CSV table of C-alpha atoms and ligand atoms in Angstrom, one decimal:
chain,number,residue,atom,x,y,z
A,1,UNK,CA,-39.1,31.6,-35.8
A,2,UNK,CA,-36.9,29.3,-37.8
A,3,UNK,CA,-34.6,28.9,-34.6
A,4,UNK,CA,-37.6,28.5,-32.1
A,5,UNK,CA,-39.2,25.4,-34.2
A,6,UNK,CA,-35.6,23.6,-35.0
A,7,UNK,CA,-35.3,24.0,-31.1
A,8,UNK,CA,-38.7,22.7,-30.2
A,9,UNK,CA,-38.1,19.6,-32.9
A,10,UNK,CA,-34.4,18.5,-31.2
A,11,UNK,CA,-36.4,19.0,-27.5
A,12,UNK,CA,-39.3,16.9,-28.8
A,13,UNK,CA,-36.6,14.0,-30.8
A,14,UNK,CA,-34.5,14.1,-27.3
A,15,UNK,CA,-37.2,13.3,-25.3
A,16,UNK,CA,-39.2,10.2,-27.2
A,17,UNK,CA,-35.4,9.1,-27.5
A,18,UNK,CA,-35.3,9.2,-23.4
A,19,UNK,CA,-38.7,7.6,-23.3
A,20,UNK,CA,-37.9,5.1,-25.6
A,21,UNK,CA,-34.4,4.2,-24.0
A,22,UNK,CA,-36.4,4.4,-20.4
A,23,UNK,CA,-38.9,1.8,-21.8
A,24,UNK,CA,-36.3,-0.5,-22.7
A,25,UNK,CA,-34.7,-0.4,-19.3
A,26,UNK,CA,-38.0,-1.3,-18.1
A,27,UNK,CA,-38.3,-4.4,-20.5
A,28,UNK,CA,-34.8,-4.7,-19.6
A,29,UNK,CA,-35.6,-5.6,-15.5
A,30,UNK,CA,-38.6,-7.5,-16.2
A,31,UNK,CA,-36.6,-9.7,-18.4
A,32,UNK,CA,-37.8,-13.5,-17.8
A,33,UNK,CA,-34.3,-14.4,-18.4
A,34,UNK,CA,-32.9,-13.0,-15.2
A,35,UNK,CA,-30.3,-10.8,-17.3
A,36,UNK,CA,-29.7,-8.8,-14.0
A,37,UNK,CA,-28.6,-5.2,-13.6
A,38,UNK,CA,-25.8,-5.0,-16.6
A,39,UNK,CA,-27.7,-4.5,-19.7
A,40,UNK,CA,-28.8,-1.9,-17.8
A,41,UNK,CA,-25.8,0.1,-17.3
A,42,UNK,CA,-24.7,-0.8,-20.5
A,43,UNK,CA,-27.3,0.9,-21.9
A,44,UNK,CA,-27.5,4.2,-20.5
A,45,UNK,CA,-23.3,4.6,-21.1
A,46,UNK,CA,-24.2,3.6,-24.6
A,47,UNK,CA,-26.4,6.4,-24.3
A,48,UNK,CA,-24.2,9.0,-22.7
A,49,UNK,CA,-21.4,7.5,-25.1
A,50,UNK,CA,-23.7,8.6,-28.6
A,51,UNK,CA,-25.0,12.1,-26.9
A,52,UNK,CA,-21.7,12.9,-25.4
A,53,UNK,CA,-19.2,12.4,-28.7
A,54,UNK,CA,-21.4,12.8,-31.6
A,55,UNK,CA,-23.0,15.9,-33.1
A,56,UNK,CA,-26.4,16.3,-31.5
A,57,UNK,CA,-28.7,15.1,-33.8
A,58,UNK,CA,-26.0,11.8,-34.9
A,59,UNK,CA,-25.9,10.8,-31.3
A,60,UNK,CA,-29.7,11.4,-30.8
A,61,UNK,CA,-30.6,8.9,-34.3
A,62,UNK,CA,-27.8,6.8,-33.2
A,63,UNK,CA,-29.2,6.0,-29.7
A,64,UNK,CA,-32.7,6.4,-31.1
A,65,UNK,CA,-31.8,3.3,-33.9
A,66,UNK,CA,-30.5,1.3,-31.2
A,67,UNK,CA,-33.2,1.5,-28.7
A,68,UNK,CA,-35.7,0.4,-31.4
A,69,UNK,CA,-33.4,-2.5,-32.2
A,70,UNK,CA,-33.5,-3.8,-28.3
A,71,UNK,CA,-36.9,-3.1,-28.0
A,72,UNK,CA,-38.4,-5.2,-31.2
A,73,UNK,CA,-35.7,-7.9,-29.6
A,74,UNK,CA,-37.3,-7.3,-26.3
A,75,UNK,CA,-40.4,-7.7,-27.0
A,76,UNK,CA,-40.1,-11.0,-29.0
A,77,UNK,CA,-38.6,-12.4,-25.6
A,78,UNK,CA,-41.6,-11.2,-23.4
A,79,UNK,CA,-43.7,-14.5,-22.4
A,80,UNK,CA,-46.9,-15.7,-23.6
A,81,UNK,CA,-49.9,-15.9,-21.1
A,82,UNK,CA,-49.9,-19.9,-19.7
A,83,UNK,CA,-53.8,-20.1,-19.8
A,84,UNK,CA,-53.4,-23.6,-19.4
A,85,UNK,CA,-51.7,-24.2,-22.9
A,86,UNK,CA,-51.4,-28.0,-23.7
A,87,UNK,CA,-48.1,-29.3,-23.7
A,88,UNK,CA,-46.5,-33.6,-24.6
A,89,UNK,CA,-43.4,-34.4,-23.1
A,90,UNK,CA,-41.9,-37.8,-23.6
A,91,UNK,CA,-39.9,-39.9,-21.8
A,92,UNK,CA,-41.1,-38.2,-18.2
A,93,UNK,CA,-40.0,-41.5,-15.5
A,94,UNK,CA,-37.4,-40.2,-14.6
A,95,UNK,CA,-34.4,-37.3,-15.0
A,96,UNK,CA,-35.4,-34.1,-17.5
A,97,UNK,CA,-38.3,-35.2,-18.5
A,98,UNK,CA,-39.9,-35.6,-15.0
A,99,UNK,CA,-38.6,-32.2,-13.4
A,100,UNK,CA,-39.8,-30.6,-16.6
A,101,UNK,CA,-43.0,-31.9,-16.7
A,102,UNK,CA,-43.2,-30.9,-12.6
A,103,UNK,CA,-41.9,-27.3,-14.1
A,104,UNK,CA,-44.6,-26.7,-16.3
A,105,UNK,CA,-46.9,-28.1,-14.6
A,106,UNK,CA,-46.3,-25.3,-11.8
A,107,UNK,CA,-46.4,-22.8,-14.1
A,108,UNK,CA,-50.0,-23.8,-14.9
A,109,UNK,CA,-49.6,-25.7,-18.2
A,110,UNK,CA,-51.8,-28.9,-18.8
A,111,UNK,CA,-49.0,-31.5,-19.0
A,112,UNK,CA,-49.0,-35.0,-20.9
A,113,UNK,CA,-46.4,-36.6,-19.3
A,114,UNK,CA,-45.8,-39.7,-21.6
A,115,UNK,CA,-43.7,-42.6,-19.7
A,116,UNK,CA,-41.9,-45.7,-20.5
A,117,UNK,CA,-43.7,-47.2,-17.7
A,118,UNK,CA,-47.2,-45.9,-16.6
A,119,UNK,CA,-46.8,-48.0,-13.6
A,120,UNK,CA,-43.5,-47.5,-12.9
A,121,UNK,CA,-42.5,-45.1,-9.7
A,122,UNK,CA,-41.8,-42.2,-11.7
A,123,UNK,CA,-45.3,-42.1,-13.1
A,124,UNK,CA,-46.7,-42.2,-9.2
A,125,UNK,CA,-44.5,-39.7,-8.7
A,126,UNK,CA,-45.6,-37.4,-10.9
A,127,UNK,CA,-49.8,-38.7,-10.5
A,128,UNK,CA,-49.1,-37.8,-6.4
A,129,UNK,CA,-47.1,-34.6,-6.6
A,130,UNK,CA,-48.7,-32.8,-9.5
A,131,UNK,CA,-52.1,-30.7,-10.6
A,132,UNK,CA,-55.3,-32.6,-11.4
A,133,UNK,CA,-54.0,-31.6,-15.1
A,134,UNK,CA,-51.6,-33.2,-15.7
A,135,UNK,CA,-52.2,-36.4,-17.3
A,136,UNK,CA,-49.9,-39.7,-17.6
A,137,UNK,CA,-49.7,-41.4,-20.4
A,138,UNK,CA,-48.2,-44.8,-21.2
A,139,UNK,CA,-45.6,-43.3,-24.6
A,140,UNK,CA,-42.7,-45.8,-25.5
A,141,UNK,CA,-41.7,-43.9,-28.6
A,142,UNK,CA,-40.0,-46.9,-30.6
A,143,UNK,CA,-44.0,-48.4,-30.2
A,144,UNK,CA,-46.1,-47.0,-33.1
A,145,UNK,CA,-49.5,-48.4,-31.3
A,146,UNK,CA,-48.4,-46.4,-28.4
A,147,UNK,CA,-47.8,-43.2,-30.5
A,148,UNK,CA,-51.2,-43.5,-32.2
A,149,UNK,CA,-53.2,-44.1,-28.4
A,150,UNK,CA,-51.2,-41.2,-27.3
A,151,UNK,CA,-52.5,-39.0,-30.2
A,152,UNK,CA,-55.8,-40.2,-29.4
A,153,UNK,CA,-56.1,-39.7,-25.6
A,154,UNK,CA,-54.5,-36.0,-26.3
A,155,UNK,CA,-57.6,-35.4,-28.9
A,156,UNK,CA,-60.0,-36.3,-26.4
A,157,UNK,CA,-58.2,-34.3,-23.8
A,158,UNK,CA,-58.3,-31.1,-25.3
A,159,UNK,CA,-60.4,-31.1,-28.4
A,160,UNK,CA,-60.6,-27.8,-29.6
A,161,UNK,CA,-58.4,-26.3,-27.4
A,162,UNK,CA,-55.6,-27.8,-29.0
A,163,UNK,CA,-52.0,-28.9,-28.7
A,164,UNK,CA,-49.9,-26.2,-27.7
A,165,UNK,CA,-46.3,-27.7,-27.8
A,166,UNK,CA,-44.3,-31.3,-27.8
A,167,UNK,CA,-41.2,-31.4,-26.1
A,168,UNK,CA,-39.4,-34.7,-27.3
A,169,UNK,CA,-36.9,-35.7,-24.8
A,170,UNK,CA,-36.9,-39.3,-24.1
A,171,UNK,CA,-33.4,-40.8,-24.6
A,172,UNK,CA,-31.2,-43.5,-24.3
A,173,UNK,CA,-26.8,-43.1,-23.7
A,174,UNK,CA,-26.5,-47.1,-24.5
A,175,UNK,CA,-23.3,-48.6,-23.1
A,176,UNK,CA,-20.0,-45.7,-24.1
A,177,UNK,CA,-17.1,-47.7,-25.7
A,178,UNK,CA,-15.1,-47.1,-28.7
A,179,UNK,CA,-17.1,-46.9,-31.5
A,180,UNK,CA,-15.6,-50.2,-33.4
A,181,UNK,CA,-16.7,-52.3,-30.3
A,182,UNK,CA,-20.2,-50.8,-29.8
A,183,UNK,CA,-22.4,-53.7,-31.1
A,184,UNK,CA,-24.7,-53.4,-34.3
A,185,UNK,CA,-27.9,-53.7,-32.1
A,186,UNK,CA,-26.5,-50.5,-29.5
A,187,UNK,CA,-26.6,-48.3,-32.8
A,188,UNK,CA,-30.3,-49.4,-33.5
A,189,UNK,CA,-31.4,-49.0,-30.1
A,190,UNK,CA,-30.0,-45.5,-30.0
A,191,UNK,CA,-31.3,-44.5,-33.6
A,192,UNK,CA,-34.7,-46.1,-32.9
A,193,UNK,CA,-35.5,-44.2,-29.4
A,194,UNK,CA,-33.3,-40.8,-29.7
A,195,UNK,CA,-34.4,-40.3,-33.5
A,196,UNK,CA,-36.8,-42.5,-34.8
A,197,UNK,CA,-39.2,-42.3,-32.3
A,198,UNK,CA,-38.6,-38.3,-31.7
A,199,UNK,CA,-39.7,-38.5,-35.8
A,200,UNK,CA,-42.5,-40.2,-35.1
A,201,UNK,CA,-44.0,-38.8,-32.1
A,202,UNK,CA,-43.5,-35.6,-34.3
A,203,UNK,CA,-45.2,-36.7,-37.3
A,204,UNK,CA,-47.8,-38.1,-35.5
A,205,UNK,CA,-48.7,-34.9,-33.5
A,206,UNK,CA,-47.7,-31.9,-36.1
A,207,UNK,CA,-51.0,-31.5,-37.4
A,208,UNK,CA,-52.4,-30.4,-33.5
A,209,UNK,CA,-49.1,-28.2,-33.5
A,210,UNK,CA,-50.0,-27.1,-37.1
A,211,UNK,CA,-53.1,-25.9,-36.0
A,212,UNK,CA,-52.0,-24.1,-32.8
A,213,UNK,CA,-48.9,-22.8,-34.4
A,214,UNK,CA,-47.1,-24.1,-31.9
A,215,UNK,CA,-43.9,-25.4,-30.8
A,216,UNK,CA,-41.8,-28.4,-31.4
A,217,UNK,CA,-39.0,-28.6,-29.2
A,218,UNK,CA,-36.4,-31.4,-29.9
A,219,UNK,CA,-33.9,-32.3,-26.8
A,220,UNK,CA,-30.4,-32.5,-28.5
A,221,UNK,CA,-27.2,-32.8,-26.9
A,222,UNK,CA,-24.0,-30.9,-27.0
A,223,UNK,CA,-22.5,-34.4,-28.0
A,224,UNK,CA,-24.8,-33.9,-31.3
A,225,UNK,CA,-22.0,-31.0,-32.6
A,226,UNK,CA,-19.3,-31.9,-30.8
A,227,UNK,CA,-17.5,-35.1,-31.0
A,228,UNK,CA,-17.1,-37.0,-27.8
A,229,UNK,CA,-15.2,-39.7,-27.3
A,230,UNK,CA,-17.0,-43.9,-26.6
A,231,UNK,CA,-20.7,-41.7,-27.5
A,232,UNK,CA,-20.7,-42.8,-31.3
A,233,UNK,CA,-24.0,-44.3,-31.4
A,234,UNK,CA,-25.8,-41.9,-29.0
A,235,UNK,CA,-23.8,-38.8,-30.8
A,236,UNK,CA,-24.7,-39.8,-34.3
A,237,UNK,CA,-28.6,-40.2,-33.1
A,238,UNK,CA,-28.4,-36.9,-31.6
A,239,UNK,CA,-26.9,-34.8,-34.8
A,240,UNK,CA,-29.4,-37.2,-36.8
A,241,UNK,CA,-32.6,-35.7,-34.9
A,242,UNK,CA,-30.5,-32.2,-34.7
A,243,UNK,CA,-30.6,-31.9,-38.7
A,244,UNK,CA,-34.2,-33.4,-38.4
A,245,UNK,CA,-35.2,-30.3,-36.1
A,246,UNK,CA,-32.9,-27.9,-38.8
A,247,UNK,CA,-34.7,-29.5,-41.8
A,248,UNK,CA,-38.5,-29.0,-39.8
A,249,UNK,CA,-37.8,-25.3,-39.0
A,250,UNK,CA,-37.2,-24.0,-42.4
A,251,UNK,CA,-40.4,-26.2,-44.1
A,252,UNK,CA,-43.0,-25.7,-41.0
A,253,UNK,CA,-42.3,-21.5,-40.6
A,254,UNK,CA,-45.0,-21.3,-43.4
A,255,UNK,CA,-47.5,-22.9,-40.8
A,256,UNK,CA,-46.2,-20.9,-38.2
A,257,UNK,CA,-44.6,-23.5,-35.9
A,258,UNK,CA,-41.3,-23.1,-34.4
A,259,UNK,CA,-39.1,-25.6,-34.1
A,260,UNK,CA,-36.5,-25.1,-30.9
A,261,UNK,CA,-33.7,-27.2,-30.4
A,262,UNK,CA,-32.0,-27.6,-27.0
A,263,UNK,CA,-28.6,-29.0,-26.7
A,264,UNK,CA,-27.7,-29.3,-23.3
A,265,UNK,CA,-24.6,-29.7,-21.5
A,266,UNK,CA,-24.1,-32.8,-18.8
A,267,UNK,CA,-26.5,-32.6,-16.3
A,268,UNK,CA,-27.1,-35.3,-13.3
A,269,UNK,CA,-29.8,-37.5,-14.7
A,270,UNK,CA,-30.4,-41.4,-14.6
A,271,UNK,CA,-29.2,-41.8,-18.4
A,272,UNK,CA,-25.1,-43.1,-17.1
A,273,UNK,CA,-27.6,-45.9,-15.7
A,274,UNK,CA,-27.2,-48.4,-13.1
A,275,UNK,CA,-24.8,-51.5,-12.2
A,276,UNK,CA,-27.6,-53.8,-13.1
A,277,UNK,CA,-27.7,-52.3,-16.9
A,278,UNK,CA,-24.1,-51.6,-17.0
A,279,UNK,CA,-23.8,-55.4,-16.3
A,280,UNK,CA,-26.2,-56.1,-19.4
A,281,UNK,CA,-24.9,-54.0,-22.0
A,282,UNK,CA,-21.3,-55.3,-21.3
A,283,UNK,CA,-22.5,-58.7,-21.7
A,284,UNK,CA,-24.4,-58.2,-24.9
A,285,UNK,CA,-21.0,-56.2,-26.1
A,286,UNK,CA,-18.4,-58.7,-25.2
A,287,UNK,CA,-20.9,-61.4,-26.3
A,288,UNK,CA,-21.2,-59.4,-30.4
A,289,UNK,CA,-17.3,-58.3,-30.5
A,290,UNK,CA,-15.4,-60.0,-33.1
A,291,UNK,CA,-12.6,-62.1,-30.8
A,292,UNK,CA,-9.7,-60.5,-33.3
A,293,UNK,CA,-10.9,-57.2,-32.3
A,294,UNK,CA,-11.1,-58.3,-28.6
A,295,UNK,CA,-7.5,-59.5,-28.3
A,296,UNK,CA,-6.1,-56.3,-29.9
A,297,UNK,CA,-8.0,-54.2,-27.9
A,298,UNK,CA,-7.3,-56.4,-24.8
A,299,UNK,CA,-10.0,-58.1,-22.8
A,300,UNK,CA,-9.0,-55.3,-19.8
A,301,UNK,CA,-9.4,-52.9,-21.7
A,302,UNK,CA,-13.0,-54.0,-22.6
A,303,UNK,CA,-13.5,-54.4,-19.1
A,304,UNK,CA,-12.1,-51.1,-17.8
A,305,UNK,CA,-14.9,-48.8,-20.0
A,306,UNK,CA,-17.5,-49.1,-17.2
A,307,UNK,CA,-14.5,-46.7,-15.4
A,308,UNK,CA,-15.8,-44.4,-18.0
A,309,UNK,CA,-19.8,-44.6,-17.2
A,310,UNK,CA,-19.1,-44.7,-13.4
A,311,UNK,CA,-16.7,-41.3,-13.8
A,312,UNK,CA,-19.7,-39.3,-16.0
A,313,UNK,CA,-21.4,-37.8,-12.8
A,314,UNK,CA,-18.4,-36.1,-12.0
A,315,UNK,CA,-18.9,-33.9,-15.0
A,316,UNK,CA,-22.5,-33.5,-14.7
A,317,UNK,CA,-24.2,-30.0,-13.0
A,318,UNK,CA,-27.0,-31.3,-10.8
A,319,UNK,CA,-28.5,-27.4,-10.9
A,320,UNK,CA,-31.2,-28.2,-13.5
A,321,UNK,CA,-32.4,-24.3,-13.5
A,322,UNK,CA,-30.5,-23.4,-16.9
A,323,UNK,CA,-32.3,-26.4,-18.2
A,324,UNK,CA,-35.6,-25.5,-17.0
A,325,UNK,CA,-35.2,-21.8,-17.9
A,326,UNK,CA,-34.4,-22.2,-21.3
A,327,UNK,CA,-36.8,-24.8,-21.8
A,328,UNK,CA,-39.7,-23.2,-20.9
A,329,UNK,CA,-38.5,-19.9,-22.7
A,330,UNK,CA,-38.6,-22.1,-26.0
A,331,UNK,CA,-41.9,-23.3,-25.2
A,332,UNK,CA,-43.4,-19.8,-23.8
A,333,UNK,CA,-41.5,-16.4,-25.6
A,334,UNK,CA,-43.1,-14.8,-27.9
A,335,UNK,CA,-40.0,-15.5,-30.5
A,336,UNK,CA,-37.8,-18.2,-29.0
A,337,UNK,CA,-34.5,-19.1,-30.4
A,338,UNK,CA,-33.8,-21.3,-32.9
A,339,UNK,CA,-31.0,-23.5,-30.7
A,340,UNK,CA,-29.9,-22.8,-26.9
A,341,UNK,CA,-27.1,-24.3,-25.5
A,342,UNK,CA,-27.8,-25.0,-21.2
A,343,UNK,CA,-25.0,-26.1,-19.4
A,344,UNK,CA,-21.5,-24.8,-18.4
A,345,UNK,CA,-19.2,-24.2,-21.5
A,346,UNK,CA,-21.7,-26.3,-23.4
A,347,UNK,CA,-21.7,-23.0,-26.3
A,348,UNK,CA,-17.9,-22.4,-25.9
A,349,UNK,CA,-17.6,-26.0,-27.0
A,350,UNK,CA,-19.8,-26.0,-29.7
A,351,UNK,CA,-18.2,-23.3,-31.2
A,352,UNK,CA,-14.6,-24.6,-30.8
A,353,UNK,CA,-15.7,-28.0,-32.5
A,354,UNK,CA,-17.4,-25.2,-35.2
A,355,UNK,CA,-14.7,-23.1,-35.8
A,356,UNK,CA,-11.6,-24.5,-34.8
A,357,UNK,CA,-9.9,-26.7,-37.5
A,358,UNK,CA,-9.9,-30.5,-36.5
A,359,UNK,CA,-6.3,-30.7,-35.8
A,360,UNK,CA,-6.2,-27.9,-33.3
A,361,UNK,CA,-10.0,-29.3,-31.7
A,362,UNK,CA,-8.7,-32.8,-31.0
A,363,UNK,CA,-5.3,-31.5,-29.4
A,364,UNK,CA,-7.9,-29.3,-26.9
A,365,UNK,CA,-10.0,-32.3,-26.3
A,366,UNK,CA,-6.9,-34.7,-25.9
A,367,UNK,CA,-5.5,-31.6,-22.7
A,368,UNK,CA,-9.2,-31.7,-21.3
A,369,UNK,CA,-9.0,-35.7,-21.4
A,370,UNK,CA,-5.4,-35.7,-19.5
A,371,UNK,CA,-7.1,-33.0,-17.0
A,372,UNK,CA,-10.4,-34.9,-16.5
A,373,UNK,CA,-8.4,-38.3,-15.6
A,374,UNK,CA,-6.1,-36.6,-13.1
A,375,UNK,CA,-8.7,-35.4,-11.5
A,376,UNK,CA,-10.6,-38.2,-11.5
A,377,UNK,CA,-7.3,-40.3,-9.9
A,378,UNK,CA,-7.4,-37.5,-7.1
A,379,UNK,CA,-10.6,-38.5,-6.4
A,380,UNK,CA,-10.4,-42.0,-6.5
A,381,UNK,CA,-7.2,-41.5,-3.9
A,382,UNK,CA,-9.6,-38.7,-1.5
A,383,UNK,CA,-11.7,-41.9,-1.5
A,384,UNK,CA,-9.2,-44.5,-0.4
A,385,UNK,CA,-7.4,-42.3,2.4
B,1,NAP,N1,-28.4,-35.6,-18.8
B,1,NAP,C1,-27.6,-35.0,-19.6
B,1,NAP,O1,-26.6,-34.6,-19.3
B,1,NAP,C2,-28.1,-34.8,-21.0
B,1,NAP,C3,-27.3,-34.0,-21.9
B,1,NAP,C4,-27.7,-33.8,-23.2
B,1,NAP,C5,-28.9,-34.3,-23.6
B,1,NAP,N2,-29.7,-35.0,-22.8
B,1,NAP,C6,-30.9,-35.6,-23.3
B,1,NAP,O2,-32.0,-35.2,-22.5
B,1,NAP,C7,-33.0,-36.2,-22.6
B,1,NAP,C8,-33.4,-36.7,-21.2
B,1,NAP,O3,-32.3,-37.4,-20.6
B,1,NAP,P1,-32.1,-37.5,-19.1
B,1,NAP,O4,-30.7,-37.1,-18.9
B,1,NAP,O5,-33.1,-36.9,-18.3
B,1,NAP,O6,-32.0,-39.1,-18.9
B,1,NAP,P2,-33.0,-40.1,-18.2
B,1,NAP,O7,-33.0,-39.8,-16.8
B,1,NAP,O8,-32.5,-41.5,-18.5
B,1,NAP,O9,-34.4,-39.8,-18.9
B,1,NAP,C9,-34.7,-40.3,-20.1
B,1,NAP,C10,-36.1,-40.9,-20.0
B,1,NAP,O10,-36.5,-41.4,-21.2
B,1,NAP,C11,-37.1,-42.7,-21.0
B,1,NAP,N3,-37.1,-43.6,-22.1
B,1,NAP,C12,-36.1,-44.4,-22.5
B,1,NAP,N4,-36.4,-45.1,-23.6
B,1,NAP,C13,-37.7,-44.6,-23.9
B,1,NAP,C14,-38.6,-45.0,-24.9
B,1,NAP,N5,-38.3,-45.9,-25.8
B,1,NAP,N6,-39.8,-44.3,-25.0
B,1,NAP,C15,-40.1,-43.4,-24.0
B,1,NAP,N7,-39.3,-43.1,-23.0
B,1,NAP,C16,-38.1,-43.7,-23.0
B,1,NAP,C17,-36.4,-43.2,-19.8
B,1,NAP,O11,-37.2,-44.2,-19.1
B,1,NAP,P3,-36.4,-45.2,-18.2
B,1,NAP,O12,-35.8,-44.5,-17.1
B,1,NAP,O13,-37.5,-46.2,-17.7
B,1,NAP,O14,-35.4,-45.9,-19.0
B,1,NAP,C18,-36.2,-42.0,-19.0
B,1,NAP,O15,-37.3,-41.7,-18.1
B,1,NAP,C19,-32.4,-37.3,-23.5
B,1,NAP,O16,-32.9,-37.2,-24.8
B,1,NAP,C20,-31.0,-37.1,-23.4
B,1,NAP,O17,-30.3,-37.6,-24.5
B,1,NAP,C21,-29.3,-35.3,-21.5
B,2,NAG,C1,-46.8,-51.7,-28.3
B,2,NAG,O1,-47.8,-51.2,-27.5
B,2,NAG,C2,-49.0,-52.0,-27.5
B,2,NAG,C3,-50.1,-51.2,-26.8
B,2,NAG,O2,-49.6,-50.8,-25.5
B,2,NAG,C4,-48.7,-53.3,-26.9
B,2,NAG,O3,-49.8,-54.2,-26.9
B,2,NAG,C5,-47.5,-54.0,-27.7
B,2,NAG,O4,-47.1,-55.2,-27.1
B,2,NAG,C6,-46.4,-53.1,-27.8
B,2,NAG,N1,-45.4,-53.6,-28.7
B,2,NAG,C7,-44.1,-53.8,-28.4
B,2,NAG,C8,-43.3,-54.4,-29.4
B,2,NAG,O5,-43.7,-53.6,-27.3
């Protein structure tokens, strides 16, 4: 009787172990991260691994234990329903912002697109080529009247059906030079558009995500944890509103907002700029640098660092889908993470500039300079033949 029951109880724990490990597969392939067929496989030799070498009912609590574990993970990644959820993006004109707010708007969000420039072609753009709900609104996030309007325009917008998420994004790169001869005002401009204004616009709108427990998402940069040479004053912005995002997620769990950061790789954007602004910043540089600094330095040399801006694109992945996925993952799963990373080797570098010690990290970063010029010269001499 003994031996008939014990029999009947290792059948029974064998077979919700199977049906547990065959939900997960299922979770597994309708994954919204596009994980493909691997996890897959992985899982059932894990599996046949556990049953195969351990002592039956080891294996069984082994593979049982880890199946739960994927599945709770799982299901925190599933999506939430869309019904129309409310979502603020700033700085929409042009770049991340605008194929973002595009994105979401397909996916049947109701989009507030705020724009530097509500007249401006990107905000036509986005008026002519998306739903009847998304809504563009005039958002300069160094303006404080502009913030307030905004809040007020989303209020009437929505009313009770609240604020889902804001996505701050808008940003500015400034002019990259060596950080001694980037002038005072390029380190304001940078601080007052890529943090202060990304702490404003929060502050301004966390009580609708309060209420909602929504999400805050904060666009970041790689350059925000790793140190990059000439970005100084765009860098330190970045790690400032990175720390800000850090700070925001530990005090605003008890409200039940998340707070996502995305640090993203180089991706081909308007942010290098244009001739015209290029012109501009190197003016209002050469016209603030101290003429001691200039003549060690050597005027040339000055001149030469729009090589640098004009030579970004060729690092930059004009494949915004990474981008786009993970965004809307922070915006939409059930349990987003806390930071993702878009963007080739964008992770491998940020934990290199983590873990490595300095010495080694700068030697790395010194070969990848070397490498990055000579391939840049090969270019430049493709071009001439
Ligand atoms: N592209 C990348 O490789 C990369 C990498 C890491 C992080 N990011 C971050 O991603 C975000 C989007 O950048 P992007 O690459 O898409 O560059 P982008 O094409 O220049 O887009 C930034 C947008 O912000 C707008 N903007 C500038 N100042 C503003 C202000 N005061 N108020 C409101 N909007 C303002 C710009 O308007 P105008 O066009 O009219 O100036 C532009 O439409 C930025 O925060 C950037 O730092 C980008
Ligand atoms: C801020 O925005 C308001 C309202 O659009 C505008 O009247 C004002 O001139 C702006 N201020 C600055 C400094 O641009």
């Amino acid at each position: 009787m003994g031996i008939v029951f014990s029999e009947v109880a290792a059948w029974l724990y064998l077979a919700v172990t199977v049906a547990l490990g065959g939900t997960v597969l299922c979770k597994l392939e309708k994954s919204p991260r596009q994980v493909g067929r691997g996890p897959s496989y992985l899982v059932g030799l894990w599996g046949a691994a556990c049953l195969l070498s351990l002592p039956f009912y080891y294996g069984v609590t082994l593979f049982f234990l880890s199946c739960s574990l994927l599945y709770s993970y799982l299901a925190g990644q599933e999506l939430l329903p869309v019904h129309h959820k409310a979502v603020l993006i700033t700085g929409c004109d042009t770049g991340i912002g605008h194929v973002l707010s595009k994105y979401l708007d397909e996916l049947g969000f109701t989009v507030f697109a705020g724009v530097l420039n509500e007249k401006g072609p990107g905000a036509e753009e986005l008026r002519r080529s998306c739903s009847s709900r998304l809504c563009v609104i005039q958002l300069d996030v160094t303006n404080s009247t502009q913030i307030r309007e905004a809040y007020s325009k989303v209020l009437e917008k929505v009313q009770d059906r609240g604020l889902w998420a804001v996505i701050n994004n808008a940003g500015i790169l400034g002019f990259p030079a060596d950080g001694e001869l980037i002038p005072m005002s390029d380190y304001r401009q940078c601080m007052a558009v890529n943090f202060l204004g990304a702490v404003e616009v929060t502050k301004t709108l966390l009580p609708f995500l309060r209420r909602s427990k929504g999400r805050l998402v904060n666009v970041c940069s790689m350059a925000a944890g790793v140190p990059l040479q000439k970005l100084a004053a765009y860098s330190s912005s970045k790690a400032a509103l990175m720390m800000f995002s850090g700070v925001l997620r530990q005090e605003l769990s008890k409200w039940g907002v998340k707070v996502i950061i995305i640090q993203p790789g180089a991706f081909k954007t308007n942010i290098a700029g244009t001739n015209e602004m290029w012109n501009k910043l190197e003016k209002n540089l050469l016209d603030a640098l101290d003429p001691e600094v200039q003549k060690d330095y050597g005027r040339d040399y000055v001149l030469a660092l729009r090589n640098f801006v004009r030579s970004l694109p060729l690092m930059c992945s004009s494949d915004f889908s990474p981008l786009l996925l993970d965004i809307s993952h922070a915006v939409s799963a059930k349990s987003p993470f806390a930071v993702y990373t878009p963007g080739k080797g964008c992770y491998l570098w940020i934990c290199l500039a983590s873990f490595l010690p300095a010495s080694v990290f700068d030697f790395l970063k010194k070969i990848e300079l070397g490498f990055f010029k000579k391939m840049k010269n090969g270019k430049h001499t493709a071009l001439q033949k």
